[in-house]
Amino acid sequence: MTTAVRAALGAGALALAAVVAAPGSAGATTAVAAMHADPAPGATASPTPSASPSPSASASATADVRIRTFAYGSHARQRMDVWWHTGGPRRPAVFVIHGGWWSGGDKKYMTQVSRSYSQLGYTVVNIDYRLSGDAPWPAQRSDALDAITTVRRHAALFNTDPDRYVVVGFSAGGHIATAVGTYGDGLPGLRGVVGVSPVVSPLAAYADGEPGVSGAEQRKLRAAAVALAGGCTPAQCPKTWSSMEVPFHASPGDAPVFTVHSENEFVPPYESEALKQALAEVGVPMTIKTMPGVQHSAPLYRERGVAEAVDAWIVARLGH
């Protein structure tokens, strides 16, 4: 981990980073090797429709748009709503990952966001994933990777371009999205990653949520990060926390990143600054948009100009 990144994380997280990157544990370079190997593709030979499409999504279907829910694995939460255009050329795709402290949330809360990207002409994949109560990290990242692999494998079915897609994540989903973006040395076809209030540094969240000196939301986020790690602290399982820490895994093949934070929200902009500095050192561009106030995740996305800025950035990466 670089000096610049350590400075951005702040003094509290520095001590934790020192534990995680100490000799004998996974550091910024060795942690990549310690991650799981490339995940197995979806559990079935082809995406398996669930019993019925998402009712809320189906209600908005237009003549050339199909919306169905598919399984990309055997677990009940390994499901994705796919919105695809049946006519015209193959479309680039937008993968959407919901938030919820890694322990809750549901893809249904991303229906309006999914609809908006479908209306812009993209294939949209709105995914659910195993929560921290179902399986510890890196199950959440593995699920996102499996969903991407499944859609790319069946690109012809969804009339989508397997080599042009972005991943958009909110809050805890932003952590998963940026972790996908820094997985290995880049994913085939991934053109960009967007995080809205992304928790890119669970170590910083752990330090910021120290009992007695932090607010209720910061303490909740600290506890949520511990749960994501399987119930252990950074000192107890440094390899897991190193795997969770997105800035540790920046590499030259990573996709560009765009993140948005409120100035005074409980997931502060300096978490993204740490990632930006790590990516800059390997030549990958990252843009951070900071808004006034305390809004977080979806409410921040609805602030004037935020969705428009995200859309413009995606268009620049994917085209219409």
mmCIF file with all atom_site columns, N, CA and C in Angstrom, residues 24-90:
data_model
loop_
_atom_site.group_PDB
_atom_site.id
_atom_site.type_symbol
_atom_site.label_atom_id
_atom_site.label_alt_id
_atom_site.label_comp_id
_atom_site.label_asym_id
_atom_site.label_entity_id
_atom_site.label_seq_id
_atom_site.pdbx_PDB_ins_code
_atom_site.Cartn_x
_atom_site.Cartn_y
_atom_site.Cartn_z
_atom_site.occupancy
_atom_site.B_iso_or_equiv
_atom_site.pdbx_formal_charge
_atom_site.auth_seq_id
_atom_site.auth_comp_id
_atom_site.auth_asym_id
_atom_site.auth_atom_id
_atom_site.pdbx_PDB_model_num
ATOM 1   N N  . GLY A 1 24 ? 3.787   -11.661 6.766   1.00 0.00 ? 24 GLY A N  1
ATOM 2   C CA . GLY A 1 24 ? 3.084   -12.900 7.085   1.00 0.00 ? 24 GLY A CA 1
ATOM 3   C C  . GLY A 1 24 ? 1.607   -12.838 6.760   1.00 0.00 ? 24 GLY A C  1
ATOM 4   N N  . SER A 1 25 ? 1.100   -11.638 6.418   1.00 0.00 ? 25 SER A N  1
ATOM 5   C CA . SER A 1 25 ? -0.300  -11.533 6.003   1.00 0.00 ? 25 SER A CA 1
ATOM 6   C C  . SER A 1 25 ? -0.343  -11.013 4.594   1.00 0.00 ? 25 SER A C  1
ATOM 7   N N  . ALA A 1 26 ? -1.556  -10.971 4.019   1.00 0.00 ? 26 ALA A N  1
ATOM 8   C CA . ALA A 1 26 ? -1.692  -10.573 2.618   1.00 0.00 ? 26 ALA A CA 1
ATOM 9   C C  . ALA A 1 26 ? -1.551  -9.079  2.496   1.00 0.00 ? 26 ALA A C  1
ATOM 10  N N  . GLY A 1 27 ? -0.597  -8.613  1.737   1.00 0.00 ? 27 GLY A N  1
ATOM 11  C CA . GLY A 1 27 ? -0.395  -7.192  1.501   1.00 0.00 ? 27 GLY A CA 1
ATOM 12  C C  . GLY A 1 27 ? -0.976  -6.792  0.175   1.00 0.00 ? 27 GLY A C  1
ATOM 13  N N  . ALA A 1 28 ? -0.595  -5.581  -0.284  1.00 0.00 ? 28 ALA A N  1
ATOM 14  C CA . ALA A 1 28 ? -1.208  -5.035  -1.493  1.00 0.00 ? 28 ALA A CA 1
ATOM 15  C C  . ALA A 1 28 ? -0.959  -5.903  -2.701  1.00 0.00 ? 28 ALA A C  1
ATOM 16  N N  . THR A 1 29 ? 0.196   -6.590  -2.754  1.00 0.00 ? 29 THR A N  1
ATOM 17  C CA . THR A 1 29 ? 0.488   -7.425  -3.906  1.00 0.00 ? 29 THR A CA 1
ATOM 18  C C  . THR A 1 29 ? 0.085   -8.866  -3.661  1.00 0.00 ? 29 THR A C  1
ATOM 19  N N  . THR A 1 30 ? 0.486   -9.433  -2.505  1.00 0.00 ? 30 THR A N  1
ATOM 20  C CA . THR A 1 30 ? 0.224   -10.844 -2.252  1.00 0.00 ? 30 THR A CA 1
ATOM 21  C C  . THR A 1 30 ? -1.250  -11.128 -2.046  1.00 0.00 ? 30 THR A C  1
ATOM 22  N N  . ALA A 1 31 ? -2.030  -10.103 -1.674  1.00 0.00 ? 31 ALA A N  1
ATOM 23  C CA . ALA A 1 31 ? -3.456  -10.336 -1.441  1.00 0.00 ? 31 ALA A CA 1
ATOM 24  C C  . ALA A 1 31 ? -4.166  -10.770 -2.702  1.00 0.00 ? 31 ALA A C  1
ATOM 25  N N  . VAL A 1 32 ? -3.706  -10.280 -3.872  1.00 0.00 ? 32 VAL A N  1
ATOM 26  C CA . VAL A 1 32 ? -4.351  -10.668 -5.116  1.00 0.00 ? 32 VAL A CA 1
ATOM 27  C C  . VAL A 1 32 ? -4.214  -12.162 -5.318  1.00 0.00 ? 32 VAL A C  1
ATOM 28  N N  . ALA A 1 33 ? -3.045  -12.707 -5.032  1.00 0.00 ? 33 ALA A N  1
ATOM 29  C CA . ALA A 1 33 ? -2.851  -14.139 -5.178  1.00 0.00 ? 33 ALA A CA 1
ATOM 30  C C  . ALA A 1 33 ? -3.678  -14.915 -4.170  1.00 0.00 ? 33 ALA A C  1
ATOM 31  N N  . ALA A 1 34 ? -3.938  -14.308 -3.006  1.00 0.00 ? 34 ALA A N  1
ATOM 32  C CA . ALA A 1 34 ? -4.694  -14.986 -1.960  1.00 0.00 ? 34 ALA A CA 1
ATOM 33  C C  . ALA A 1 34 ? -6.183  -15.016 -2.239  1.00 0.00 ? 34 ALA A C  1
ATOM 34  N N  . MET A 1 35 ? -6.659  -14.186 -3.184  1.00 0.00 ? 35 MET A N  1
ATOM 35  C CA . MET A 1 35 ? -8.071  -14.188 -3.510  1.00 0.00 ? 35 MET A CA 1
ATOM 36  C C  . MET A 1 35 ? -8.456  -15.524 -4.139  1.00 0.00 ? 35 MET A C  1
ATOM 37  N N  . HIS A 1 36 ? -9.762  -15.773 -4.201  1.00 0.00 ? 36 HIS A N  1
ATOM 38  C CA . HIS A 1 36 ? -10.217 -16.972 -4.885  1.00 0.00 ? 36 HIS A CA 1
ATOM 39  C C  . HIS A 1 36 ? -9.807  -16.913 -6.341  1.00 0.00 ? 36 HIS A C  1
ATOM 40  N N  . ALA A 1 37 ? -9.596  -18.075 -6.929  1.00 0.00 ? 37 ALA A N  1
ATOM 41  C CA . ALA A 1 37 ? -9.339  -18.129 -8.367  1.00 0.00 ? 37 ALA A CA 1
ATOM 42  C C  . ALA A 1 37 ? -10.594 -17.694 -9.097  1.00 0.00 ? 37 ALA A C  1
ATOM 43  N N  . ASP A 1 38 ? -10.468 -17.556 -10.425 1.00 0.00 ? 38 ASP A N  1
ATOM 44  C CA . ASP A 1 38 ? -11.621 -17.135 -11.205 1.00 0.00 ? 38 ASP A CA 1
ATOM 45  C C  . ASP A 1 38 ? -12.815 -17.999 -10.846 1.00 0.00 ? 38 ASP A C  1
ATOM 46  N N  . PRO A 1 39 ? -13.948 -17.376 -10.519 1.00 0.00 ? 39 PRO A N  1
ATOM 47  C CA . PRO A 1 39 ? -15.099 -18.158 -10.062 1.00 0.00 ? 39 PRO A CA 1
ATOM 48  C C  . PRO A 1 39 ? -15.649 -19.035 -11.168 1.00 0.00 ? 39 PRO A C  1
ATOM 49  N N  . ALA A 1 40 ? -16.276 -20.119 -10.753 1.00 0.00 ? 40 ALA A N  1
ATOM 50  C CA . ALA A 1 40 ? -16.908 -20.985 -11.730 1.00 0.00 ? 40 ALA A CA 1
ATOM 51  C C  . ALA A 1 40 ? -18.053 -20.247 -12.386 1.00 0.00 ? 40 ALA A C  1
ATOM 52  N N  . PRO A 1 41 ? -18.316 -20.530 -13.658 1.00 0.00 ? 41 PRO A N  1
ATOM 53  C CA . PRO A 1 41 ? -19.453 -19.895 -14.324 1.00 0.00 ? 41 PRO A CA 1
ATOM 54  C C  . PRO A 1 41 ? -20.741 -20.276 -13.617 1.00 0.00 ? 41 PRO A C  1
ATOM 55  N N  . GLY A 1 42 ? -21.835 -19.744 -14.119 1.00 0.00 ? 42 GLY A N  1
ATOM 56  C CA . GLY A 1 42 ? -23.126 -19.999 -13.504 1.00 0.00 ? 42 GLY A CA 1
ATOM 57  C C  . GLY A 1 42 ? -23.383 -21.481 -13.303 1.00 0.00 ? 42 GLY A C  1
ATOM 58  N N  . ALA A 1 43 ? -24.233 -21.818 -12.350 1.00 0.00 ? 43 ALA A N  1
ATOM 59  C CA . ALA A 1 43 ? -24.422 -23.205 -11.956 1.00 0.00 ? 43 ALA A CA 1
ATOM 60  C C  . ALA A 1 43 ? -25.070 -24.035 -13.047 1.00 0.00 ? 43 ALA A C  1
ATOM 61  N N  . THR A 1 44 ? -25.735 -23.402 -13.997 1.00 0.00 ? 44 THR A N  1
ATOM 62  C CA . THR A 1 44 ? -26.412 -24.138 -15.048 1.00 0.00 ? 44 THR A CA 1
ATOM 63  C C  . THR A 1 44 ? -25.778 -23.855 -16.385 1.00 0.00 ? 44 THR A C  1
ATOM 64  N N  . ALA A 1 45 ? -26.041 -24.723 -17.349 1.00 0.00 ? 45 ALA A N  1
ATOM 65  C CA . ALA A 1 45 ? -25.448 -24.554 -18.669 1.00 0.00 ? 45 ALA A CA 1
ATOM 66  C C  . ALA A 1 45 ? -26.021 -23.344 -19.386 1.00 0.00 ? 45 ALA A C  1
ATOM 67  N N  . SER A 1 46 ? -27.201 -22.950 -19.020 1.00 0.00 ? 46 SER A N  1
ATOM 68  C CA . SER A 1 46 ? -27.801 -21.748 -19.572 1.00 0.00 ? 46 SER A CA 1
ATOM 69  C C  . SER A 1 46 ? -28.546 -21.051 -18.452 1.00 0.00 ? 46 SER A C  1
ATOM 70  N N  . PRO A 1 47 ? -28.771 -19.747 -18.575 1.00 0.00 ? 47 PRO A N  1
ATOM 71  C CA . PRO A 1 47 ? -29.463 -19.054 -17.484 1.00 0.00 ? 47 PRO A CA 1
ATOM 72  C C  . PRO A 1 47 ? -30.857 -19.632 -17.298 1.00 0.00 ? 47 PRO A C  1
ATOM 73  N N  . THR A 1 48 ? -31.192 -19.951 -16.066 1.00 0.00 ? 48 THR A N  1
ATOM 74  C CA . THR A 1 48 ? -32.448 -20.630 -15.772 1.00 0.00 ? 48 THR A CA 1
ATOM 75  C C  . THR A 1 48 ? -33.503 -19.637 -15.321 1.00 0.00 ? 48 THR A C  1
ATOM 76  N N  . PRO A 1 49 ? -34.615 -19.522 -16.034 1.00 0.00 ? 49 PRO A N  1
ATOM 77  C CA . PRO A 1 49 ? -35.664 -18.603 -15.587 1.00 0.00 ? 49 PRO A CA 1
ATOM 78  C C  . PRO A 1 49 ? -36.202 -19.016 -14.233 1.00 0.00 ? 49 PRO A C  1
ATOM 79  N N  . SER A 1 50 ? -36.505 -18.053 -13.377 1.00 0.00 ? 50 SER A N  1
ATOM 80  C CA . SER A 1 50 ? -37.177 -18.361 -12.126 1.00 0.00 ? 50 SER A CA 1
ATOM 81  C C  . SER A 1 50 ? -38.648 -18.609 -12.429 1.00 0.00 ? 50 SER A C  1
ATOM 82  N N  . ALA A 1 51 ? -39.410 -18.895 -11.393 1.00 0.00 ? 51 ALA A N  1
ATOM 83  C CA . ALA A 1 51 ? -40.807 -19.260 -11.600 1.00 0.00 ? 51 ALA A CA 1
ATOM 84  C C  . ALA A 1 51 ? -41.572 -18.196 -12.371 1.00 0.00 ? 51 ALA A C  1
ATOM 85  N N  . SER A 1 52 ? -41.230 -16.952 -12.142 1.00 0.00 ? 52 SER A N  1
ATOM 86  C CA . SER A 1 52 ? -41.915 -15.877 -12.865 1.00 0.00 ? 52 SER A CA 1
ATOM 87  C C  . SER A 1 52 ? -41.019 -14.654 -12.895 1.00 0.00 ? 52 SER A C  1
ATOM 88  N N  . PRO A 1 53 ? -41.180 -13.814 -13.909 1.00 0.00 ? 53 PRO A N  1
ATOM 89  C CA . PRO A 1 53 ? -40.399 -12.576 -13.946 1.00 0.00 ? 53 PRO A CA 1
ATOM 90  C C  . PRO A 1 53 ? -40.786 -11.669 -12.792 1.00 0.00 ? 53 PRO A C  1
ATOM 91  N N  . SER A 1 54 ? -39.923 -10.685 -12.534 1.00 0.00 ? 54 SER A N  1
ATOM 92  C CA . SER A 1 54 ? -40.217 -9.708  -11.494 1.00 0.00 ? 54 SER A CA 1
ATOM 93  C C  . SER A 1 54 ? -41.484 -8.956  -11.851 1.00 0.00 ? 54 SER A C  1
ATOM 94  N N  . PRO A 1 55 ? -42.535 -9.017  -11.029 1.00 0.00 ? 55 PRO A N  1
ATOM 95  C CA . PRO A 1 55 ? -43.794 -8.347  -11.379 1.00 0.00 ? 55 PRO A CA 1
ATOM 96  C C  . PRO A 1 55 ? -43.628 -6.856  -11.625 1.00 0.00 ? 55 PRO A C  1
ATOM 97  N N  . SER A 1 56 ? -42.852 -6.173  -10.759 1.00 0.00 ? 56 SER A N  1
ATOM 98  C CA . SER A 1 56 ? -42.717 -4.734  -10.924 1.00 0.00 ? 56 SER A CA 1
ATOM 99  C C  . SER A 1 56 ? -42.005 -4.396  -12.222 1.00 0.00 ? 56 SER A C  1
ATOM 100 N N  . ALA A 1 57 ? -41.033 -5.223  -12.597 1.00 0.00 ? 57 ALA A N  1
ATOM 101 C CA . ALA A 1 57 ? -40.310 -4.963  -13.834 1.00 0.00 ? 57 ALA A CA 1
ATOM 102 C C  . ALA A 1 57 ? -41.187 -5.245  -15.044 1.00 0.00 ? 57 ALA A C  1
ATOM 103 N N  . SER A 1 58 ? -41.921 -6.357  -15.012 1.00 0.00 ? 58 SER A N  1
ATOM 104 C CA . SER A 1 58 ? -42.724 -6.737  -16.160 1.00 0.00 ? 58 SER A CA 1
ATOM 105 C C  . SER A 1 58 ? -43.779 -5.697  -16.487 1.00 0.00 ? 58 SER A C  1
ATOM 106 N N  . ALA A 1 59 ? -44.262 -4.996  -15.480 1.00 0.00 ? 59 ALA A N  1
ATOM 107 C CA . ALA A 1 59 ? -45.319 -4.022  -15.699 1.00 0.00 ? 59 ALA A CA 1
ATOM 108 C C  . ALA A 1 59 ? -44.882 -2.891  -16.603 1.00 0.00 ? 59 ALA A C  1
ATOM 109 N N  . SER A 1 60 ? -43.550 -2.684  -16.706 1.00 0.00 ? 60 SER A N  1
ATOM 110 C CA . SER A 1 60 ? -43.075 -1.559  -17.494 1.00 0.00 ? 60 SER A CA 1
ATOM 111 C C  . SER A 1 60 ? -42.525 -1.983  -18.848 1.00 0.00 ? 60 SER A C  1
ATOM 112 N N  . ALA A 1 61 ? -42.686 -3.259  -19.219 1.00 0.00 ? 61 ALA A N  1
ATOM 113 C CA . ALA A 1 61 ? -42.123 -3.743  -20.467 1.00 0.00 ? 61 ALA A CA 1
ATOM 114 C C  . ALA A 1 61 ? -42.723 -3.012  -21.660 1.00 0.00 ? 61 ALA A C  1
ATOM 115 N N  . THR A 1 62 ? -41.877 -2.718  -22.624 1.00 0.00 ? 62 THR A N  1
ATOM 116 C CA . THR A 1 62 ? -42.342 -2.112  -23.864 1.00 0.00 ? 62 THR A CA 1
ATOM 117 C C  . THR A 1 62 ? -42.260 -3.144  -24.967 1.00 0.00 ? 62 THR A C  1
ATOM 118 N N  . ALA A 1 63 ? -42.647 -2.766  -26.179 1.00 0.00 ? 63 ALA A N  1
ATOM 119 C CA . ALA A 1 63 ? -42.773 -3.731  -27.273 1.00 0.00 ? 63 ALA A CA 1
ATOM 120 C C  . ALA A 1 63 ? -41.480 -4.477  -27.550 1.00 0.00 ? 63 ALA A C  1
ATOM 121 N N  . ASP A 1 64 ? -40.344 -3.801  -27.486 1.00 0.00 ? 64 ASP A N  1
ATOM 122 C CA . ASP A 1 64 ? -39.090 -4.466  -27.839 1.00 0.00 ? 64 ASP A CA 1
ATOM 123 C C  . ASP A 1 64 ? -38.222 -4.785  -26.631 1.00 0.00 ? 64 ASP A C  1
ATOM 124 N N  . VAL A 1 65 ? -38.754 -4.662  -25.424 1.00 0.00 ? 65 VAL A N  1
ATOM 125 C CA . VAL A 1 65 ? -37.987 -4.953  -24.212 1.00 0.00 ? 65 VAL A CA 1
ATOM 126 C C  . VAL A 1 65 ? -38.572 -6.174  -23.516 1.00 0.00 ? 65 VAL A C  1
ATOM 127 N N  . ARG A 1 66 ? -37.714 -7.118  -23.183 1.00 0.00 ? 66 ARG A N  1
ATOM 128 C CA . ARG A 1 66 ? -38.114 -8.281  -22.407 1.00 0.00 ? 66 ARG A CA 1
ATOM 129 C C  . ARG A 1 66 ? -37.476 -8.180  -21.030 1.00 0.00 ? 66 ARG A C  1
ATOM 130 N N  . ILE A 1 67 ? -38.213 -8.573  -19.996 1.00 0.00 ? 67 ILE A N  1
ATOM 131 C CA . ILE A 1 67 ? -37.707 -8.527  -18.623 1.00 0.00 ? 67 ILE A CA 1
ATOM 132 C C  . ILE A 1 67 ? -38.019 -9.866  -17.971 1.00 0.00 ? 67 ILE A C  1
ATOM 133 N N  . ARG A 1 68 ? -36.970 -10.580 -17.578 1.00 0.00 ? 68 ARG A N  1
ATOM 134 C CA . ARG A 1 68 ? -37.174 -11.856 -16.914 1.00 0.00 ? 68 ARG A CA 1
ATOM 135 C C  . ARG A 1 68 ? -36.144 -12.011 -15.799 1.00 0.00 ? 68 ARG A C  1
ATOM 136 N N  . THR A 1 69 ? -36.494 -12.837 -14.830 1.00 0.00 ? 69 THR A N  1
ATOM 137 C CA . THR A 1 69 ? -35.593 -13.141 -13.729 1.00 0.00 ? 69 THR A CA 1
ATOM 138 C C  . THR A 1 69 ? -34.936 -14.485 -13.986 1.00 0.00 ? 69 THR A C  1
ATOM 139 N N  . PHE A 1 70 ? -33.600 -14.518 -13.889 1.00 0.00 ? 70 PHE A N  1
ATOM 140 C CA . PHE A 1 70 ? -32.839 -15.730 -14.147 1.00 0.00 ? 70 PHE A CA 1
ATOM 141 C C  . PHE A 1 70 ? -31.995 -16.095 -12.937 1.00 0.00 ? 70 PHE A C  1
ATOM 142 N N  . ALA A 1 71 ? -31.719 -17.382 -12.806 1.00 0.00 ? 71 ALA A N  1
ATOM 143 C CA . ALA A 1 71 ? -30.769 -17.869 -11.812 1.00 0.00 ? 71 ALA A CA 1
ATOM 144 C C  . ALA A 1 71 ? -29.386 -17.932 -12.448 1.00 0.00 ? 71 ALA A C  1
ATOM 145 N N  . TYR A 1 72 ? -28.376 -17.465 -11.728 1.00 0.00 ? 72 TYR A N  1
ATOM 146 C CA . TYR A 1 72 ? -27.002 -17.654 -12.191 1.00 0.00 ? 72 TYR A CA 1
ATOM 147 C C  . TYR A 1 72 ? -26.230 -18.576 -11.248 1.00 0.00 ? 72 TYR A C  1
ATOM 148 N N  . GLY A 1 73 ? -26.928 -19.140 -10.246 1.00 0.00 ? 73 GLY A N  1
ATOM 149 C CA . GLY A 1 73 ? -26.354 -20.077 -9.294  1.00 0.00 ? 73 GLY A CA 1
ATOM 150 C C  . GLY A 1 73 ? -27.472 -20.799 -8.570  1.00 0.00 ? 73 GLY A C  1
ATOM 151 N N  . SER A 1 74 ? -27.114 -21.677 -7.651  1.00 0.00 ? 74 SER A N  1
ATOM 152 C CA . SER A 1 74 ? -28.111 -22.510 -6.992  1.00 0.00 ? 74 SER A CA 1
ATOM 153 C C  . SER A 1 74 ? -28.727 -21.883 -5.746  1.00 0.00 ? 74 SER A C  1
ATOM 154 N N  . HIS A 1 75 ? -28.075 -20.880 -5.158  1.00 0.00 ? 75 HIS A N  1
ATOM 155 C CA . HIS A 1 75 ? -28.609 -20.237 -3.957  1.00 0.00 ? 75 HIS A CA 1
ATOM 156 C C  . HIS A 1 75 ? -29.817 -19.375 -4.305  1.00 0.00 ? 75 HIS A C  1
ATOM 157 N N  . ALA A 1 76 ? -30.746 -19.261 -3.368  1.00 0.00 ? 76 ALA A N  1
ATOM 158 C CA . ALA A 1 76 ? -31.984 -18.510 -3.622  1.00 0.00 ? 76 ALA A CA 1
ATOM 159 C C  . ALA A 1 76 ? -31.724 -17.055 -3.981  1.00 0.00 ? 76 ALA A C  1
ATOM 160 N N  . ARG A 1 77 ? -30.621 -16.482 -3.502  1.00 0.00 ? 77 ARG A N  1
ATOM 161 C CA . ARG A 1 77 ? -30.342 -15.081 -3.804  1.00 0.00 ? 77 ARG A CA 1
ATOM 162 C C  . ARG A 1 77 ? -29.463 -14.903 -5.037  1.00 0.00 ? 77 ARG A C  1
ATOM 163 N N  . GLN A 1 78 ? -29.064 -15.969 -5.667  1.00 0.00 ? 78 GLN A N  1
ATOM 164 C CA . GLN A 1 78 ? -28.265 -15.853 -6.892  1.00 0.00 ? 78 GLN A CA 1
ATOM 165 C C  . GLN A 1 78 ? -29.204 -15.718 -8.085  1.00 0.00 ? 78 GLN A C  1
ATOM 166 N N  . ARG A 1 79 ? -29.835 -14.560 -8.136  1.00 0.00 ? 79 ARG A N  1
ATOM 167 C CA . ARG A 1 79 ? -30.833 -14.254 -9.152  1.00 0.00 ? 79 ARG A CA 1
ATOM 168 C C  . ARG A 1 79 ? -30.545 -12.892 -9.758  1.00 0.00 ? 79 ARG A C  1
ATOM 169 N N  . MET A 1 80 ? -30.991 -12.707 -10.991 1.00 0.00 ? 80 MET A N  1
ATOM 170 C CA . MET A 1 80 ? -30.787 -11.423 -11.664 1.00 0.00 ? 80 MET A CA 1
ATOM 171 C C  . MET A 1 80 ? -31.980 -11.137 -12.560 1.00 0.00 ? 80 MET A C  1
ATOM 172 N N  . ASP A 1 81 ? -32.430 -9.887  -12.545 1.00 0.00 ? 81 ASP A N  1
ATOM 173 C CA . ASP A 1 81 ? -33.442 -9.424  -13.490 1.00 0.00 ? 81 ASP A CA 1
ATOM 174 C C  . ASP A 1 81 ? -32.713 -8.883  -14.709 1.00 0.00 ? 81 ASP A C  1
ATOM 175 N N  . VAL A 1 82 ? -33.007 -9.435  -15.868 1.00 0.00 ? 82 VAL A N  1
ATOM 176 C CA . VAL A 1 82 ? -32.374 -8.979  -17.106 1.00 0.00 ? 82 VAL A CA 1
ATOM 177 C C  . VAL A 1 82 ? -33.404 -8.258  -17.962 1.00 0.00 ? 82 VAL A C  1
ATOM 178 N N  . TRP A 1 83 ? -33.073 -7.036  -18.334 1.00 0.00 ? 83 TRP A N  1
ATOM 179 C CA . TRP A 1 83 ? -33.890 -6.220  -19.237 1.00 0.00 ? 83 TRP A CA 1
ATOM 180 C C  . TRP A 1 83 ? -33.139 -6.168  -20.561 1.00 0.00 ? 83 TRP A C  1
ATOM 181 N N  . TRP A 1 84 ? -33.727 -6.714  -21.621 1.00 0.00 ? 84 TRP A N  1
ATOM 182 C CA . TRP A 1 84 ? -32.999 -6.668  -22.891 1.00 0.00 ? 84 TRP A CA 1
ATOM 183 C C  . TRP A 1 84 ? -33.919 -6.292  -24.043 1.00 0.00 ? 84 TRP A C  1
ATOM 184 N N  . HIS A 1 85 ? -33.309 -5.674  -25.038 1.00 0.00 ? 85 HIS A N  1
ATOM 185 C CA . HIS A 1 85 ? -34.005 -5.198  -26.238 1.00 0.00 ? 85 HIS A CA 1
ATOM 186 C C  . HIS A 1 85 ? -33.929 -6.292  -27.302 1.00 0.00 ? 85 HIS A C  1
ATOM 187 N N  . THR A 1 86 ? -35.074 -6.683  -27.806 1.00 0.00 ? 86 THR A N  1
ATOM 188 C CA . THR A 1 86 ? -35.103 -7.781  -28.772 1.00 0.00 ? 86 THR A CA 1
ATOM 189 C C  . THR A 1 86 ? -34.750 -7.338  -30.179 1.00 0.00 ? 86 THR A C  1
ATOM 190 N N  . GLY A 1 87 ? -34.877 -6.039  -30.463 1.00 0.00 ? 87 GLY A N  1
ATOM 191 C CA . GLY A 1 87 ? -34.600 -5.550  -31.805 1.00 0.00 ? 87 GLY A CA 1
ATOM 192 C C  . GLY A 1 87 ? -33.336 -4.726  -31.878 1.00 0.00 ? 87 GLY A C  1
ATOM 193 N N  . GLY A 1 88 ? -32.858 -4.522  -33.098 1.00 0.00 ? 88 GLY A N  1
ATOM 194 C CA . GLY A 1 88 ? -31.706 -3.657  -33.305 1.00 0.00 ? 88 GLY A CA 1
ATOM 195 C C  . GLY A 1 88 ? -30.389 -4.355  -33.026 1.00 0.00 ? 88 GLY A C  1
ATOM 196 N N  . PRO A 1 89 ? -29.303 -3.587  -33.062 1.00 0.00 ? 89 PRO A N  1
ATOM 197 C CA . PRO A 1 89 ? -27.980 -4.173  -32.845 1.00 0.00 ? 89 PRO A CA 1
ATOM 198 C C  . PRO A 1 89 ? -27.792 -4.596  -31.391 1.00 0.00 ? 89 PRO A C  1
ATOM 199 N N  . ARG A 1 90 ? -26.750 -5.352  -31.148 1.00 0.00 ? 90 ARG A N  1
ATOM 200 C CA . ARG A 1 90 ? -26.429 -5.744  -29.780 1.00 0.00 ? 90 ARG A CA 1
ATOM 201 C C  . ARG A 1 90 ? -26.094 -4.514  -28.937 1.00 0.00 ? 90 ARG A C  1
#
